[in-house]
PDB file of C-alpha atoms and ligand atoms in Angstrom:
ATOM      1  CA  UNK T   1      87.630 -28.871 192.646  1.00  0.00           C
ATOM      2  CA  UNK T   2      88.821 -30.052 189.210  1.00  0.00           C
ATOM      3  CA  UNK T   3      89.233 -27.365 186.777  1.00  0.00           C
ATOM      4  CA  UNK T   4      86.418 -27.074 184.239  1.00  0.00           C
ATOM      5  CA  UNK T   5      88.118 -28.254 180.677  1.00  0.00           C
ATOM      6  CA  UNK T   6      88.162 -25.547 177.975  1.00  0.00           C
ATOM      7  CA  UNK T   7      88.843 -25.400 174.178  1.00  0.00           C
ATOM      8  CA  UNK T   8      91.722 -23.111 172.564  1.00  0.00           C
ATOM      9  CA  UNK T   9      90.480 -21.105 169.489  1.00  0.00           C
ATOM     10  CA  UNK T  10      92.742 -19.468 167.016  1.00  0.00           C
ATOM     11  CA  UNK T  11      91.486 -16.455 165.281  1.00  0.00           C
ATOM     12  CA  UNK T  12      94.116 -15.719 162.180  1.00  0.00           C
ATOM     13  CA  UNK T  13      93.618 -13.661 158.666  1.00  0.00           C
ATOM     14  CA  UNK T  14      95.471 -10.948 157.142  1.00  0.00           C
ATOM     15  CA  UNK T  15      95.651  -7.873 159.283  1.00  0.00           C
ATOM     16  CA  UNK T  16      92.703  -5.567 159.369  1.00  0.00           C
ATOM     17  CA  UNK T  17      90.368  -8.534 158.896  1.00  0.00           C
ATOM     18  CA  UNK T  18      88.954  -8.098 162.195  1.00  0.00           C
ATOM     19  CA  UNK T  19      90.654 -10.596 164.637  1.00  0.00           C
ATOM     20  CA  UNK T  20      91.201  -7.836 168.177  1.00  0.00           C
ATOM     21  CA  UNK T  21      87.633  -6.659 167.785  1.00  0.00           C
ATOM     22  CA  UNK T  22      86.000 -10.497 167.575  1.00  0.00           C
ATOM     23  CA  UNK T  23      88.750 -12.235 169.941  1.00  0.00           C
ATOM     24  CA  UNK T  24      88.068  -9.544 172.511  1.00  0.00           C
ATOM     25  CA  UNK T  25      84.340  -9.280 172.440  1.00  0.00           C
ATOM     26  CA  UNK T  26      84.506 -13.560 172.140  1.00  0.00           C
ATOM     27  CA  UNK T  27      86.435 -13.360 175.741  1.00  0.00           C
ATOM     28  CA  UNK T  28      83.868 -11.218 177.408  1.00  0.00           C
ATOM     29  CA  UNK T  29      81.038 -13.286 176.569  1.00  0.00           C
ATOM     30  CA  UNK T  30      82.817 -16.863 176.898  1.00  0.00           C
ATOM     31  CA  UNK T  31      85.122 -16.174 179.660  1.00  0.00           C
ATOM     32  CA  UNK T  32      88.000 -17.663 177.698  1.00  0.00           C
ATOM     33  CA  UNK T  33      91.188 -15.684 177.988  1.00  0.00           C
ATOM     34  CA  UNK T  34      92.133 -13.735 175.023  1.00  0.00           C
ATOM     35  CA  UNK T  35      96.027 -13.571 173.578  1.00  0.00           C
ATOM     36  CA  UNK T  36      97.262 -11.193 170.868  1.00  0.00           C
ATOM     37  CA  UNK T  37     100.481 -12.697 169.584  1.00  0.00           C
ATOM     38  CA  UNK T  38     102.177  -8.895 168.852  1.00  0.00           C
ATOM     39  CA  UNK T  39     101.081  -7.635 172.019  1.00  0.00           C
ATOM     40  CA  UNK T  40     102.658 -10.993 173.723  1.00  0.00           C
ATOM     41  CA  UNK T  41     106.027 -10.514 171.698  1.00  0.00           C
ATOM     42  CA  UNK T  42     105.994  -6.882 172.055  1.00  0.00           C
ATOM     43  CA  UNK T  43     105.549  -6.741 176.279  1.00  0.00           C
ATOM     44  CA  UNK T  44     108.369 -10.033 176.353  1.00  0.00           C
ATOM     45  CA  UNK T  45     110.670  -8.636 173.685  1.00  0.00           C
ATOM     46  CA  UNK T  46     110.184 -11.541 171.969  1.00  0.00           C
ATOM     47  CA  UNK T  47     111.800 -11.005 168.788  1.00  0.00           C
ATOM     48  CA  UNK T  48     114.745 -12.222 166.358  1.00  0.00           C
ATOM     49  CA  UNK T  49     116.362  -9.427 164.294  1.00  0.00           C
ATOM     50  CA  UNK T  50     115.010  -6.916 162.274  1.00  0.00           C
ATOM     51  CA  UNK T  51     113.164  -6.866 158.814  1.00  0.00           C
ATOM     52  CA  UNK T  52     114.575  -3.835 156.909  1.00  0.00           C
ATOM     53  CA  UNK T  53     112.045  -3.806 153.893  1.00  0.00           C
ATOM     54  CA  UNK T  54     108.697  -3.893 156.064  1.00  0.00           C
ATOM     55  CA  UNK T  55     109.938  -2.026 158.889  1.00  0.00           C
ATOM     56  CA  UNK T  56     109.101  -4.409 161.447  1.00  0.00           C
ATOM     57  CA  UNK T  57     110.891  -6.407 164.108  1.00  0.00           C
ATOM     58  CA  UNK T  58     110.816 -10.228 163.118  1.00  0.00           C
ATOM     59  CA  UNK T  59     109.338 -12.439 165.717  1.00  0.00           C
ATOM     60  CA  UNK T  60     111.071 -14.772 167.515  1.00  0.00           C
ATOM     61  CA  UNK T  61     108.378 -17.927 166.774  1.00  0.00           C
ATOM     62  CA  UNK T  62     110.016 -20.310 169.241  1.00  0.00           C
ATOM     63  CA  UNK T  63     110.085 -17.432 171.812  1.00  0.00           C
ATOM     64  CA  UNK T  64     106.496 -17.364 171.844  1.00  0.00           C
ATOM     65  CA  UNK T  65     105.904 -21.359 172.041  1.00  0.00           C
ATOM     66  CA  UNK T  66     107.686 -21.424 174.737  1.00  0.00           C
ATOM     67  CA  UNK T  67     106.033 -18.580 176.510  1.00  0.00           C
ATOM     68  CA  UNK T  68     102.384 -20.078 176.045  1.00  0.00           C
ATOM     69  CA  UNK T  69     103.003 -23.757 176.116  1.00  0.00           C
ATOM     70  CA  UNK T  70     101.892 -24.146 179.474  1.00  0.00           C
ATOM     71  CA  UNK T  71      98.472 -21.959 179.118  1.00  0.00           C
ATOM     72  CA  UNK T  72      97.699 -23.526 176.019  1.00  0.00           C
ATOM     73  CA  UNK T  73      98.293 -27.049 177.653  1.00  0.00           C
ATOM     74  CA  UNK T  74      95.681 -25.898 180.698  1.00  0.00           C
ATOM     75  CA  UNK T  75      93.442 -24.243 177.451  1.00  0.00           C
ATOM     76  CA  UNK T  76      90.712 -22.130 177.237  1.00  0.00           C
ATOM     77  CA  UNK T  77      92.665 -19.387 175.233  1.00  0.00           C
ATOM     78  CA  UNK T  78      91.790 -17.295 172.318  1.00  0.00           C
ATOM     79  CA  UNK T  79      94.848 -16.487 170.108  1.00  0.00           C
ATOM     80  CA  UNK T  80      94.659 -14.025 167.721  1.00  0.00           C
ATOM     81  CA  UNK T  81      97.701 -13.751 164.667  1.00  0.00           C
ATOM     82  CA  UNK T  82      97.490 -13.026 161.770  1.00  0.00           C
ATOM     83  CA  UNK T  83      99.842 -16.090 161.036  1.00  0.00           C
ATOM     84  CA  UNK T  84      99.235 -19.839 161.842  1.00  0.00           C
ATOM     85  CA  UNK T  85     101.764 -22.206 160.754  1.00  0.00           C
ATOM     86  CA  UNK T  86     104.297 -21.081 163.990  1.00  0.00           C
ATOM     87  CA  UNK T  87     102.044 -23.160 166.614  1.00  0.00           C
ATOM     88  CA  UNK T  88     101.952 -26.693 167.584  1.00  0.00           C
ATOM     89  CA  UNK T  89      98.932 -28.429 165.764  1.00  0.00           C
ATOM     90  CA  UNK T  90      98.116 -30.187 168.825  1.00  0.00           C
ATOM     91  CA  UNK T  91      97.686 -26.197 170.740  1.00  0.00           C
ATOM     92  CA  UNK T  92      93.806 -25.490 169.013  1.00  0.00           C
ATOM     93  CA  UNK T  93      90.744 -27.536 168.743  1.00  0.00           C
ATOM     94  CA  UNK T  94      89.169 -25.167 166.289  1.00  0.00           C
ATOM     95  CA  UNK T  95      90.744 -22.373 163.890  1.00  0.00           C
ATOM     96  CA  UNK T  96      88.734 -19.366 162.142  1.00  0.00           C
ATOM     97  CA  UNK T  97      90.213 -17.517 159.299  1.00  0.00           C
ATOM     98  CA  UNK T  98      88.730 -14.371 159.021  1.00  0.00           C
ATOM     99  CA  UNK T  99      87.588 -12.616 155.561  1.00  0.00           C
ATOM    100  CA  UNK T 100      86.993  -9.531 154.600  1.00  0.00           C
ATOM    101  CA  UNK T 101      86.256  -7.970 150.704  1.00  0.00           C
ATOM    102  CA  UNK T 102      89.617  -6.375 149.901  1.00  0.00           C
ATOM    103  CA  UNK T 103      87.702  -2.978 149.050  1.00  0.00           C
ATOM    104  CA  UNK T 104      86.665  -2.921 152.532  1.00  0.00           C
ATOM    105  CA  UNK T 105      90.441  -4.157 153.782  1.00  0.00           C
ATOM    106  CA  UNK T 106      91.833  -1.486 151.573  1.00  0.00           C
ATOM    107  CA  UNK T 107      89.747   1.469 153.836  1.00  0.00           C
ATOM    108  CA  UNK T 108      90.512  -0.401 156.765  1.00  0.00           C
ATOM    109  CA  UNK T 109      94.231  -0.819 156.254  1.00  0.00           C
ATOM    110  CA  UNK T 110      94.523   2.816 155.006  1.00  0.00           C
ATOM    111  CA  UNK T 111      92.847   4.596 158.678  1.00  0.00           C
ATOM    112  CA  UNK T 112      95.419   2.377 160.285  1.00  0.00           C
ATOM    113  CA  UNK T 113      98.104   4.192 158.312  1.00  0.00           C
ATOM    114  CA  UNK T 114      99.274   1.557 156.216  1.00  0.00           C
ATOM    115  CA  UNK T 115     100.810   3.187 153.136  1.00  0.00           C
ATOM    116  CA  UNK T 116     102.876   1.880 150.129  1.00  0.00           C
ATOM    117  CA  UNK T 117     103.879  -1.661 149.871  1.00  0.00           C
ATOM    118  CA  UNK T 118     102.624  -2.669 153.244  1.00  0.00           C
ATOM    119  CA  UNK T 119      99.312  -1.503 151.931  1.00  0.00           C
ATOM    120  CA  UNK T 120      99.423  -3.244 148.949  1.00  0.00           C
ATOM    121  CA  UNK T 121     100.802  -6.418 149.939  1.00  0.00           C
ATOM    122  CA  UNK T 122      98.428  -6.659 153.017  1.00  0.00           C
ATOM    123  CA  UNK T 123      95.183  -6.456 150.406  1.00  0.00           C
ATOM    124  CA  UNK T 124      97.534  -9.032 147.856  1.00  0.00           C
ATOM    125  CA  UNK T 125      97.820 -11.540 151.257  1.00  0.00           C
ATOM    126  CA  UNK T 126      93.730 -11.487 151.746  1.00  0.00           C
ATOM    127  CA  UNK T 127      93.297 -11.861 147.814  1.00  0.00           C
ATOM    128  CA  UNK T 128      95.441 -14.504 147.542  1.00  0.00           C
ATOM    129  CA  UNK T 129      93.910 -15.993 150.664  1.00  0.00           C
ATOM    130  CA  UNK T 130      97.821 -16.649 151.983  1.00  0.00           C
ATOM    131  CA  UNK T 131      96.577 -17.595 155.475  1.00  0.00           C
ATOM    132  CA  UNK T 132      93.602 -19.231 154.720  1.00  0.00           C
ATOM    133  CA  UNK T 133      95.909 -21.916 152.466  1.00  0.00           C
ATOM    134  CA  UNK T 134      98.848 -21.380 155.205  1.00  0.00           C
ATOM    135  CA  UNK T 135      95.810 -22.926 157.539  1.00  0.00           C
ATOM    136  CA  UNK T 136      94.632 -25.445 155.524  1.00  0.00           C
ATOM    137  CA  UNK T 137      98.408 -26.726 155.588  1.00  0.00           C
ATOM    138  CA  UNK T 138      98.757 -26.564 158.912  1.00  0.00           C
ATOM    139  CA  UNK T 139      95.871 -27.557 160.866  1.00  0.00           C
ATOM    140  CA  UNK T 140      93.234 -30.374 159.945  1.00  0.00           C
ATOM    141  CA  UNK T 141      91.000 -29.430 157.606  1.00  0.00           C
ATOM    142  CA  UNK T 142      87.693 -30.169 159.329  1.00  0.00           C
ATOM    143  CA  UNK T 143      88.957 -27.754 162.280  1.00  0.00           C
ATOM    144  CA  UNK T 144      89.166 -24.687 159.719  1.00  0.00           C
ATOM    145  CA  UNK T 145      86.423 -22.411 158.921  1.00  0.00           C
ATOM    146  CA  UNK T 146      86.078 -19.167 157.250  1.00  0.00           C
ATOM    147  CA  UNK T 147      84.310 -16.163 158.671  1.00  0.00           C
ATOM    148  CA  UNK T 148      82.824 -13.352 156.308  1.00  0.00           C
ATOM    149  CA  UNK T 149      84.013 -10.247 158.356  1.00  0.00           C
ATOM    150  CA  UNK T 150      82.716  -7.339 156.028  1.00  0.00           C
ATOM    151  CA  UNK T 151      80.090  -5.285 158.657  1.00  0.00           C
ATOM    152  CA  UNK T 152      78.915  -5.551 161.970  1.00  0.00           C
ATOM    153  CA  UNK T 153      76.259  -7.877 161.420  1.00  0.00           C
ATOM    154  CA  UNK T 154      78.798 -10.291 159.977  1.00  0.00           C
ATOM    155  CA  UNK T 155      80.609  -9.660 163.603  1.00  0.00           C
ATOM    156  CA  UNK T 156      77.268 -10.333 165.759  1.00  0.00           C
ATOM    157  CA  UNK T 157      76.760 -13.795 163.600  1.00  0.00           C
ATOM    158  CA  UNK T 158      80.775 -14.489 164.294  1.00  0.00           C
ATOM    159  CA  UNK T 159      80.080 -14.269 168.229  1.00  0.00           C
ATOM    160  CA  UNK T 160      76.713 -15.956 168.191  1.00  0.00           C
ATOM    161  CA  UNK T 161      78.033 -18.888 166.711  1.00  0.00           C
ATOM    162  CA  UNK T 162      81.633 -19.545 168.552  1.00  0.00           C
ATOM    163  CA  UNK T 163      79.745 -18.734 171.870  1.00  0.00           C
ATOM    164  CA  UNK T 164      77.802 -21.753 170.895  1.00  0.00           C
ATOM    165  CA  UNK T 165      80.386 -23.829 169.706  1.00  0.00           C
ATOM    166  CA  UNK T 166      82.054 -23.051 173.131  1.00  0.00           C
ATOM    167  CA  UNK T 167      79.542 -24.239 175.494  1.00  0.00           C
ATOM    168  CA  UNK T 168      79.139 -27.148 173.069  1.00  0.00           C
ATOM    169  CA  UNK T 169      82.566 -27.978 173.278  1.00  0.00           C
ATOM    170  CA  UNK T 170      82.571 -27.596 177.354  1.00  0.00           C
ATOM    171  CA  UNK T 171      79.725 -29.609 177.736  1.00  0.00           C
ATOM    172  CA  UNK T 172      81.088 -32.561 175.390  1.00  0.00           C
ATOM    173  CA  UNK T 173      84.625 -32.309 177.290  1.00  0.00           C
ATOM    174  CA  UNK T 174      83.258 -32.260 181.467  1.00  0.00           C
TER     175      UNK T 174
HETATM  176  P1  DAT Z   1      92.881  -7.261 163.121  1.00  0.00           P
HETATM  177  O1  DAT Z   1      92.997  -7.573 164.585  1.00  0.00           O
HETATM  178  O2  DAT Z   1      92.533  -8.467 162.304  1.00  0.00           O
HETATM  179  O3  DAT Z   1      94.058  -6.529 162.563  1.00  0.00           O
HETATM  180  P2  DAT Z   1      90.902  -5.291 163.989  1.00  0.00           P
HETATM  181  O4  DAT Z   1      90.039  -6.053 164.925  1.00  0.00           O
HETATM  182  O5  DAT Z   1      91.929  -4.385 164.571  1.00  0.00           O
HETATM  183  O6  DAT Z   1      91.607  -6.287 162.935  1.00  0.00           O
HETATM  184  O7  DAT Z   1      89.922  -4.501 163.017  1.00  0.00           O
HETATM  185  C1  DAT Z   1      90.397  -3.606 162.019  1.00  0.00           C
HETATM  186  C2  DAT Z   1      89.388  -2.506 161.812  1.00  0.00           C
HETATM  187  O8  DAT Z   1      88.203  -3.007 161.233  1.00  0.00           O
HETATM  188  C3  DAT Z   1      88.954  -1.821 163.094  1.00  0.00           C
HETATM  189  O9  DAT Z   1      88.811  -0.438 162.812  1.00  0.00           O
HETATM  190  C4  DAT Z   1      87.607  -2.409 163.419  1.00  0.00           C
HETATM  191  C5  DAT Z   1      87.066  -2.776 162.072  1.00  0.00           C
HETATM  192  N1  DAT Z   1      86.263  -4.003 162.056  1.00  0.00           N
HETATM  193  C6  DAT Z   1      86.564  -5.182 162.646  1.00  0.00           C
HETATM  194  N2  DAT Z   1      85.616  -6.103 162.419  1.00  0.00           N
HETATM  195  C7  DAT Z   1      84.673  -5.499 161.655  1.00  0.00           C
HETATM  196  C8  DAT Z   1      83.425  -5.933 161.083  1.00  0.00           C
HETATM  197  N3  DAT Z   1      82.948  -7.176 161.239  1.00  0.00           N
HETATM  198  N4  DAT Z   1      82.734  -5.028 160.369  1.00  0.00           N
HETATM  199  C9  DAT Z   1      83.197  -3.771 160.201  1.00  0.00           C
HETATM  200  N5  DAT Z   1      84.358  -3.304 160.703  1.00  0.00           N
HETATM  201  C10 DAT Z   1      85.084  -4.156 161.430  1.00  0.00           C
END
């Protein structure tokens, strides 16, 4: 039996936005399998070097192509970065740039213990919509969309509407 053919979603945004909670609830209820690019780099080691000022270890972006070319060839994966321009265009049929009000992100960011510059320049990323534009350079524009990620409800609408662009998508493709 042939294998059933299945989309690749990205889910990026700054951090806090809301990307783990939606890509892991959107694998439950679709079946796809879902990715998070830190975790990925963290469990492979997949890094190059060391950035002093944010005190973080700097990713090694051809380490992790390499690692999921082949999955992302057979598809059906959700990735979730909060980056977008490191990937092969040809890797996602759809990308979703999550938004949230930078009140909100501020809170958010805070509980996670974000402090300082980090802080600030976190909330200055989803004001200045860096990775929607980073997106919008990258990928083709009628594959981007922007998701309001303020409250739960905005979360429920999220799901409700990729599950159905999934089975869409499946049913187009088999
Ligand atoms: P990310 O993976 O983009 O860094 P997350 O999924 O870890 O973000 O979520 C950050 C925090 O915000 C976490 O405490 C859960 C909460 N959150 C996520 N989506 C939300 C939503 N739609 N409404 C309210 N809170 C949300």
């Amino acid at each position: 039996m042939k294998m059933k053919k299945r989309p690749n979603i990205l889910l990026t945004g700054t951090p806090g936005v809301g990307k783990t909670t939606l890509g892991k609830e959107l694998a439950q209820r679709t079946g796809l399998t879902y990715v998070n690019i830190g975790d990925l780099a963290k469990e492979g080691q997949l890094y190059d070097g060391y950035d002093e000022e944010y005190q973080c270890p700097i990713l090694d972006e051809d380490g992790v192509v390499d690692e999921l070319d082949e999955k992302m060839e057979e598809g059906g994966m959700i990735v979730d970065y909060h980056g977008c321009d490191l990937f092969p265009e040809r890797w996602f049929h759809i990308v979703f740039v999550l938004r949230t009000d930078n009140t909100q992100l501020y809170t958010r960011l805070e509980s996670r213990g974000y402090t300082g510059k980090k802080l600030q320049d976190n909330v200055q990323c989803e004001i200045f919509q860096t990775i929607y534009e980073e997106a919008m350079e990258a990928y083709n524009h009628e594959i981007v969309h922007q998701l309001p990620s303020n409250s739960p409800e905005d979360l429920e609408q999220n799901l409700d509407q990729i599950v159905q662009w999934t089975e869409q998508w499946i049913k187009d493709h088999n």
